[in-house]
Amino acid sequence: MKTRLLFLGPPGAGKGTQAAMLCESGGMKHLSTGDLLRSEVAAGTELGKEAEAVMNRGELVSDALVLAIVESQMKNLSGQGWLLDGFPRTVPQAEALEPLLAELQQSIEAVILLELDDAVLIERLLARGRADDNETVIRNRLEVYREKTAPLINFYRDKGLLTSVPAHGSVEVITERIRESLS
Ligand code: B4P
């Protein structure tokens, strides 16, 4: 199975859920920028203070801040596979990832795009109920996704790396779809 992966998709598509399942069985390092940012917020660091208000509005944290986090995490990997969950989220982030991977002499083996209708996304996020999961903020996050993140679909399609996976159905069914696309 491919073990250097990137997950793309709108908020609530299940990137974090599926990444955890795959990394547990495949031994990859799960690198979720959302989780890493939330740990900084919980620890009350300067970086967390800067990120918190931005996340609660449903906006994206600055590329520079996210890149600094990802760089330090990736440079500390010990040769194992990895799954980037929720990063990159903008074209500049994707462009900045390339020299970092070149420096580490690694490359992305597959990009999985989890696709789901807005109505189901909103339903799932409202049920999750995190600080950034109220309807106004969710709608903003969907707009931000369309404007800033969706251009990455063509960015990775043009590189021949993209596979679309329908993200409706049970967690187990979706995991199986992803596994099949990675074999
Ligand atoms: P993230 O933490 O990445 O979260 P997400 O996109 O909202 O959710 P995800 O797709 O992972 O869905 P999940 O599995 O949780 O981002 C949060 C914020 O962090 C961003 O808005 C931004 O501010 C900031 N951020 C993160 N990365 C950044 C970056 N690179 N640059 C700048 N800012 C960044 O699933 C959602 C819910 O659905 C859960 O409750 C789950 O249990 C449920 N669910 C999952 N699969 C299901 C299924 N099959 N059926 C029913 N429910 C399901």
Short mmCIF file of C-alpha atoms and ligand atoms in Angstrom, two decimals:
data_model
loop_
_atom_site.label_atom_id
_atom_site.label_comp_id
_atom_site.label_asym_id
_atom_site.label_seq_id
_atom_site.Cartn_x
_atom_site.Cartn_y
_atom_site.Cartn_z
CA MET A 1 0.00 0.00 0.00
CA LYS A 2 1.11 3.56 -0.63
CA THR A 3 2.27 5.21 2.59
CA ARG A 4 3.08 8.84 1.72
CA LEU A 5 -0.34 10.35 1.42
CA LEU A 6 -2.28 13.56 1.40
CA PHE A 7 -6.00 13.97 2.20
CA LEU A 8 -8.01 16.73 0.56
CA GLY A 9 -11.68 17.54 0.99
CA PRO A 10 -14.19 19.98 2.44
CA PRO A 11 -14.57 20.46 6.20
CA GLY A 12 -16.50 17.55 7.69
CA ALA A 13 -15.81 15.14 4.83
CA GLY A 14 -14.15 12.83 7.35
CA LYS A 15 -10.47 13.47 6.62
CA GLY A 16 -9.50 13.23 10.29
CA THR A 17 -11.69 10.17 10.90
CA GLN A 18 -10.34 8.27 7.89
CA ALA A 19 -6.74 9.35 8.45
CA ALA A 20 -6.83 7.93 11.99
CA MET A 21 -8.19 4.58 10.73
CA LEU A 22 -5.61 4.24 7.95
CA CYS A 23 -2.64 5.33 10.05
CA GLU A 24 -3.55 2.94 12.84
CA SER A 25 -3.55 -0.06 10.52
CA GLY A 26 -0.80 1.12 8.16
CA GLY A 27 1.72 2.48 10.70
CA MET A 28 1.94 5.91 9.07
CA LYS A 29 2.38 9.11 11.04
CA HIS A 30 -0.89 11.05 11.10
CA LEU A 31 -0.11 14.74 10.65
CA SER A 32 -3.29 16.78 11.08
CA THR A 33 -2.71 20.51 10.98
CA GLY A 34 -6.14 21.00 12.59
CA ASP A 35 -5.18 18.76 15.54
CA LEU A 36 -1.73 20.35 15.82
CA LEU A 37 -3.27 23.83 15.89
CA ARG A 38 -5.88 22.76 18.47
CA SER A 39 -3.05 21.40 20.70
CA GLU A 40 -1.33 24.78 20.51
CA VAL A 41 -4.62 26.49 21.46
CA ALA A 42 -5.15 24.09 24.39
CA ALA A 43 -1.58 24.67 25.61
CA GLY A 44 -2.10 28.44 25.44
CA THR A 45 1.09 29.07 23.43
CA GLU A 46 1.65 32.33 21.51
CA LEU A 47 1.02 30.41 18.30
CA GLY A 48 -2.21 28.97 19.75
CA LYS A 49 -3.43 32.42 20.80
CA GLU A 50 -2.84 33.66 17.26
CA ALA A 51 -4.65 30.66 15.73
CA GLU A 52 -7.67 30.43 18.03
CA ALA A 53 -9.68 33.44 16.89
CA VAL A 54 -8.95 32.69 13.23
CA MET A 55 -10.13 29.07 13.58
CA ASN A 56 -13.28 30.08 15.47
CA ARG A 57 -14.25 32.36 12.57
CA GLY A 58 -13.76 29.48 10.12
CA GLU A 59 -10.87 31.24 8.38
CA LEU A 60 -7.51 29.71 7.54
CA VAL A 61 -4.54 30.25 9.82
CA SER A 62 -1.66 31.98 8.01
CA ASP A 63 0.41 29.91 5.60
CA ALA A 64 3.62 30.89 7.42
CA LEU A 65 2.37 29.63 10.76
CA VAL A 66 1.07 26.32 9.40
CA LEU A 67 4.23 25.77 7.37
CA ALA A 68 6.42 26.23 10.41
CA ILE A 69 4.42 23.54 12.25
CA VAL A 70 4.48 21.08 9.35
CA GLU A 71 8.17 21.59 8.69
CA SER A 72 9.19 20.82 12.25
CA GLN A 73 6.94 17.72 12.33
CA MET A 74 8.16 16.33 9.01
CA LYS A 75 11.82 16.86 9.82
CA ASN A 76 11.33 14.73 12.94
CA LEU A 77 9.89 11.70 11.17
CA SER A 78 12.01 8.60 11.42
CA GLY A 79 11.67 7.13 7.96
CA GLN A 80 8.07 5.97 8.45
CA GLY A 81 5.24 6.79 6.05
CA TRP A 82 3.02 9.79 6.68
CA LEU A 83 -0.45 11.09 5.98
CA LEU A 84 -0.95 14.83 5.68
CA ASP A 85 -4.52 15.54 6.82
CA GLY A 86 -5.84 19.03 6.12
CA PHE A 87 -2.53 20.29 4.75
CA PRO A 88 -1.91 21.81 2.27
CA ARG A 89 -5.05 23.94 2.25
CA THR A 90 -3.89 26.66 -0.14
CA VAL A 91 -1.82 26.72 -3.33
CA PRO A 92 1.06 28.57 -1.57
CA GLN A 93 1.12 25.82 1.09
CA ALA A 94 1.26 23.17 -1.64
CA GLU A 95 4.06 25.03 -3.40
CA ALA A 96 6.02 25.34 -0.16
CA LEU A 97 5.63 21.62 0.53
CA GLU A 98 7.56 20.72 -2.64
CA PRO A 99 11.04 22.00 -1.60
CA LEU A 100 10.49 20.55 1.88
CA LEU A 101 9.80 17.11 0.41
CA ALA A 102 12.74 17.48 -1.97
CA GLU A 103 14.99 18.25 0.99
CA LEU A 104 13.69 15.14 2.77
CA GLN A 105 14.11 13.15 -0.50
CA GLN A 106 10.51 12.00 -0.34
CA SER A 107 7.51 12.40 -2.58
CA ILE A 108 3.73 12.20 -2.33
CA GLU A 109 2.49 8.82 -3.59
CA ALA A 110 -1.23 9.62 -3.67
CA VAL A 111 -3.71 12.41 -2.97
CA ILE A 112 -7.15 11.26 -1.83
CA LEU A 113 -10.02 13.68 -2.38
CA LEU A 114 -12.98 12.93 -0.10
CA GLU A 115 -16.15 14.20 -1.76
CA LEU A 116 -19.48 14.84 -0.05
CA ASP A 117 -22.57 17.03 -0.54
CA ASP A 118 -22.80 20.25 1.47
CA ALA A 119 -26.03 19.16 3.20
CA VAL A 120 -24.35 16.06 4.67
CA LEU A 121 -21.20 18.01 5.58
CA ILE A 122 -23.24 20.55 7.52
CA GLU A 123 -25.23 17.82 9.27
CA ARG A 124 -22.04 16.00 10.36
CA LEU A 125 -20.31 19.14 11.61
CA LEU A 126 -23.35 20.34 13.56
CA ALA A 127 -23.49 16.90 15.19
CA ARG A 128 -19.76 17.11 16.06
CA GLY A 129 -20.27 20.45 17.84
CA ARG A 130 -16.67 21.72 18.12
CA ALA A 131 -16.07 25.43 18.88
CA ASP A 132 -15.93 26.13 15.12
CA ASP A 133 -18.97 23.98 14.29
CA ASN A 134 -21.93 26.37 14.28
CA GLU A 135 -23.90 26.97 11.10
CA THR A 136 -22.58 30.47 10.27
CA VAL A 137 -18.96 29.42 10.76
CA ILE A 138 -19.48 26.17 8.85
CA ARG A 139 -20.88 28.08 5.85
CA ASN A 140 -17.85 30.37 5.96
CA ARG A 141 -15.51 27.36 6.10
CA LEU A 142 -17.22 25.89 3.04
CA GLU A 143 -16.73 29.15 1.16
CA VAL A 144 -13.11 29.35 2.21
CA TYR A 145 -12.69 25.74 1.05
CA ARG A 146 -14.12 26.55 -2.40
CA GLU A 147 -12.04 29.67 -2.83
CA LYS A 148 -8.69 28.66 -1.34
CA THR A 149 -8.48 24.87 -1.11
CA ALA A 150 -10.48 23.54 -4.08
CA PRO A 151 -7.83 24.87 -6.56
CA LEU A 152 -5.57 22.12 -5.15
CA ILE A 153 -7.79 19.54 -6.84
CA ASN A 154 -6.47 20.54 -10.26
CA PHE A 155 -2.99 21.20 -8.84
CA TYR A 156 -2.69 17.51 -7.86
CA ARG A 157 -4.78 16.15 -10.75
CA ASP A 158 -2.30 17.74 -13.16
CA LYS A 159 0.49 15.87 -11.38
CA GLY A 160 -1.40 12.58 -11.87
CA LEU A 161 -1.70 12.02 -8.11
CA LEU A 162 -5.40 12.62 -7.45
CA THR A 163 -8.02 9.96 -6.70
CA SER A 164 -11.61 10.92 -5.79
CA VAL A 165 -13.36 8.82 -3.17
CA PRO A 166 -17.07 9.28 -2.35
CA ALA A 167 -17.27 10.10 1.37
CA HIS A 168 -20.89 9.08 1.99
CA GLY A 169 -21.78 5.89 3.84
CA SER A 170 -20.36 4.32 6.98
CA VAL A 171 -16.83 5.00 8.23
CA GLU A 172 -15.85 1.37 7.46
CA VAL A 173 -17.20 1.45 3.90
CA ILE A 174 -15.28 4.66 3.16
CA THR A 175 -12.06 3.23 4.65
CA GLU A 176 -12.40 0.25 2.33
CA ARG A 177 -12.89 2.53 -0.70
CA ILE A 178 -9.72 4.42 0.24
CA ARG A 179 -7.73 1.21 0.79
CA GLU A 180 -8.78 -0.09 -2.62
CA SER A 181 -7.65 3.14 -4.27
CA LEU A 182 -4.24 2.87 -2.57
CA SER A 183 -3.47 -0.78 -3.35
P1 B4P B 1 -9.60 20.37 10.51
O1 B4P B 1 -9.22 19.97 11.87
O2 B4P B 1 -8.73 19.88 9.39
O3 B4P B 1 -11.09 19.79 10.40
P2 B4P B 1 -12.24 19.62 9.36
O4 B4P B 1 -11.78 19.88 7.96
O5 B4P B 1 -13.37 20.46 9.91
O6 B4P B 1 -12.82 18.15 9.48
P3 B4P B 1 -12.51 16.71 8.82
O7 B4P B 1 -12.70 16.64 7.34
O8 B4P B 1 -11.19 16.21 9.34
O9 B4P B 1 -13.72 15.87 9.40
P4 B4P B 1 -13.83 14.82 10.59
O10 B4P B 1 -13.12 13.54 10.30
O11 B4P B 1 -13.49 15.48 11.90
O12 B4P B 1 -9.67 21.97 10.38
C1 B4P B 1 -10.16 22.84 11.39
C2 B4P B 1 -9.64 24.29 11.21
O13 B4P B 1 -8.19 24.33 11.44
C3 B4P B 1 -9.78 24.93 9.82
O14 B4P B 1 -11.07 25.49 9.62
C4 B4P B 1 -8.66 26.02 9.86
O15 B4P B 1 -9.06 27.16 10.60
C5 B4P B 1 -7.54 25.34 10.64
N1 B4P B 1 -6.55 24.69 9.74
C6 B4P B 1 -6.30 23.34 9.68
N2 B4P B 1 -5.35 23.07 8.75
C7 B4P B 1 -4.99 24.28 8.21
C8 B4P B 1 -4.08 24.64 7.17
N3 B4P B 1 -3.36 23.73 6.51
N4 B4P B 1 -3.97 25.96 6.86
C9 B4P B 1 -4.68 26.90 7.52
N5 B4P B 1 -5.59 26.61 8.49
C10 B4P B 1 -5.75 25.31 8.84
O16 B4P B 1 -15.39 14.48 10.54
C11 B4P B 1 -16.38 15.44 10.85
C12 B4P B 1 -17.51 14.82 11.67
O17 B4P B 1 -18.18 13.84 10.89
C13 B4P B 1 -17.02 14.11 12.93
O18 B4P B 1 -17.92 14.35 13.97
C14 B4P B 1 -17.04 12.64 12.56
O19 B4P B 1 -17.25 11.78 13.65
C15 B4P B 1 -18.19 12.58 11.57
N6 B4P B 1 -18.02 11.56 10.54
C16 B4P B 1 -16.87 11.24 9.90
N7 B4P B 1 -17.09 10.26 9.02
C17 B4P B 1 -18.44 9.97 9.09
C18 B4P B 1 -19.29 9.04 8.41
N8 B4P B 1 -18.84 8.21 7.47
N9 B4P B 1 -20.61 9.03 8.71
C19 B4P B 1 -21.11 9.87 9.66
N10 B4P B 1 -20.35 10.76 10.36
C20 B4P B 1 -19.03 10.80 10.07
#
